[in-house]
């Protein structure tokens, strides 16, 4: 293929995933503009290989060898599209670092994402997962996204309804799985700060720091960052993919039963259901700080699985199976994994 693009063969992915897993791809390429994508997709078709889009590598678990073309999406750019009394519409290209984008919105007096500070990954990955933290989810501010259809090479636009957001879920993890590469995201933010401090101990931390004064957006962002740094290890120090399991939602009936057995259970009401803290469940199952070979749970937060050195994707998968089994045995609840698993030609979610 005559192309200025540099396509690498048998490329190590160890430094392309935050778990630091030993893995490699048959082919790897970095894309810096949307115009390069059709050529890349053509290469994959010629080789009869699947395409795996890759952002920051913070929500994936790779098998040892991916017989695929891994495409690192490095599209950059961010802008304010519209500003009026009621809203600020912003757009970011898919390769923008999510946390840096959040800080950019705050310096541009566009508020609403401060609770989502320091979530790892890129802007393009955010709607796939419908990222969320401290009572805020991406869908709360989502307007639309653009994505290239891998089969046709056409750019298509998806509005909020078309993306079908759910809890850590979207159409791109279901019906449209492996069919699109997201290229940009447009969000609607607020020109006036409206703090959301009711989830977890975020409000208490800010109140203790400010002695009752109203917080700025940067105050909230900094508090969120401090909480996350306290609970989550730095991937550059110890490999991890952040929260590894979703917080399960259960019925009122099951909640009543569990409350009798575990009065200190951590849970939050969500409509007619209750959302439990998966980290608490894992901790109560006696699995915080446990290590098996090169994989284990983080000492400070059982929800985080860590790679102590030479782990493979299969090691992580096997250990996560054990965590699910132990929690299910104790509470009758089957935890669902957050990261995407890739193994050879096959990928799976859940």
JSON list of C-alpha atoms in Angstrom, two decimals, residues 37 41 45 50-53 128 145-156 158 170-183 340 342 347 349:
[
{"chain": "A", "resi": 37, "resn": "UNK", "atom": "CA", "xyz": [-9.32, 7.14, 7.95]},
{"chain": "A", "resi": 41, "resn": "UNK", "atom": "CA", "xyz": [-9.98, 1.25, 6.51]},
{"chain": "A", "resi": 45, "resn": "UNK", "atom": "CA", "xyz": [-10.25, -4.55, 4.10]},
{"chain": "A", "resi": 50, "resn": "UNK", "atom": "CA", "xyz": [-11.07, -6.22, 11.87]},
{"chain": "A", "resi": 51, "resn": "UNK", "atom": "CA", "xyz": [-10.45, -2.63, 12.97]},
{"chain": "A", "resi": 52, "resn": "UNK", "atom": "CA", "xyz": [-9.98, -1.79, 16.66]},
{"chain": "A", "resi": 53, "resn": "UNK", "atom": "CA", "xyz": [-10.18, 1.96, 17.40]},
{"chain": "A", "resi": 128, "resn": "UNK", "atom": "CA", "xyz": [-19.30, 4.82, 24.21]},
{"chain": "A", "resi": 145, "resn": "UNK", "atom": "CA", "xyz": [-21.35, 13.02, 17.80]},
{"chain": "A", "resi": 146, "resn": "UNK", "atom": "CA", "xyz": [-19.88, 12.31, 14.39]},
{"chain": "A", "resi": 147, "resn": "UNK", "atom": "CA", "xyz": [-18.56, 8.87, 13.52]},
{"chain": "A", "resi": 148, "resn": "UNK", "atom": "CA", "xyz": [-17.20, 7.16, 10.44]},
{"chain": "A", "resi": 149, "resn": "UNK", "atom": "CA", "xyz": [-19.00, 4.04, 9.33]},
{"chain": "A", "resi": 150, "resn": "UNK", "atom": "CA", "xyz": [-16.25, 1.41, 9.05]},
{"chain": "A", "resi": 151, "resn": "UNK", "atom": "CA", "xyz": [-18.04, -0.43, 6.26]},
{"chain": "A", "resi": 152, "resn": "UNK", "atom": "CA", "xyz": [-19.00, 2.52, 4.05]},
{"chain": "A", "resi": 153, "resn": "UNK", "atom": "CA", "xyz": [-16.40, 5.12, 5.05]},
{"chain": "A", "resi": 154, "resn": "UNK", "atom": "CA", "xyz": [-19.17, 7.71, 5.40]},
{"chain": "A", "resi": 155, "resn": "UNK", "atom": "CA", "xyz": [-19.37, 10.18, 8.29]},
{"chain": "A", "resi": 156, "resn": "UNK", "atom": "CA", "xyz": [-22.68, 9.91, 10.14]},
{"chain": "A", "resi": 158, "resn": "UNK", "atom": "CA", "xyz": [-25.78, 10.61, 16.02]},
{"chain": "A", "resi": 170, "resn": "UNK", "atom": "CA", "xyz": [-24.57, 3.15, 24.60]},
{"chain": "A", "resi": 171, "resn": "UNK", "atom": "CA", "xyz": [-25.55, 1.84, 21.18]},
{"chain": "A", "resi": 172, "resn": "UNK", "atom": "CA", "xyz": [-21.84, 1.52, 20.40]},
{"chain": "A", "resi": 173, "resn": "UNK", "atom": "CA", "xyz": [-21.57, -1.28, 22.97]},
{"chain": "A", "resi": 174, "resn": "UNK", "atom": "CA", "xyz": [-24.62, -3.04, 21.56]},
{"chain": "A", "resi": 175, "resn": "UNK", "atom": "CA", "xyz": [-26.36, -2.75, 18.21]},
{"chain": "A", "resi": 176, "resn": "UNK", "atom": "CA", "xyz": [-23.58, -0.65, 16.62]},
{"chain": "A", "resi": 177, "resn": "UNK", "atom": "CA", "xyz": [-20.69, -2.56, 18.19]},
{"chain": "A", "resi": 178, "resn": "UNK", "atom": "CA", "xyz": [-17.52, -2.45, 16.05]},
{"chain": "A", "resi": 179, "resn": "UNK", "atom": "CA", "xyz": [-19.29, -0.57, 13.24]},
{"chain": "A", "resi": 180, "resn": "UNK", "atom": "CA", "xyz": [-18.09, 3.02, 13.79]},
{"chain": "A", "resi": 181, "resn": "UNK", "atom": "CA", "xyz": [-15.08, 5.15, 14.67]},
{"chain": "A", "resi": 182, "resn": "UNK", "atom": "CA", "xyz": [-16.13, 8.25, 16.62]},
{"chain": "A", "resi": 183, "resn": "UNK", "atom": "CA", "xyz": [-14.42, 11.38, 15.28]},
{"chain": "A", "resi": 340, "resn": "UNK", "atom": "CA", "xyz": [-13.85, -4.10, 26.77]},
{"chain": "A", "resi": 342, "resn": "UNK", "atom": "CA", "xyz": [-10.21, -8.13, 23.03]},
{"chain": "A", "resi": 347, "resn": "UNK", "atom": "CA", "xyz": [-14.11, -9.10, 21.46]},
{"chain": "A", "resi": 349, "resn": "UNK", "atom": "CA", "xyz": [-18.34, -6.72, 26.68]}
]
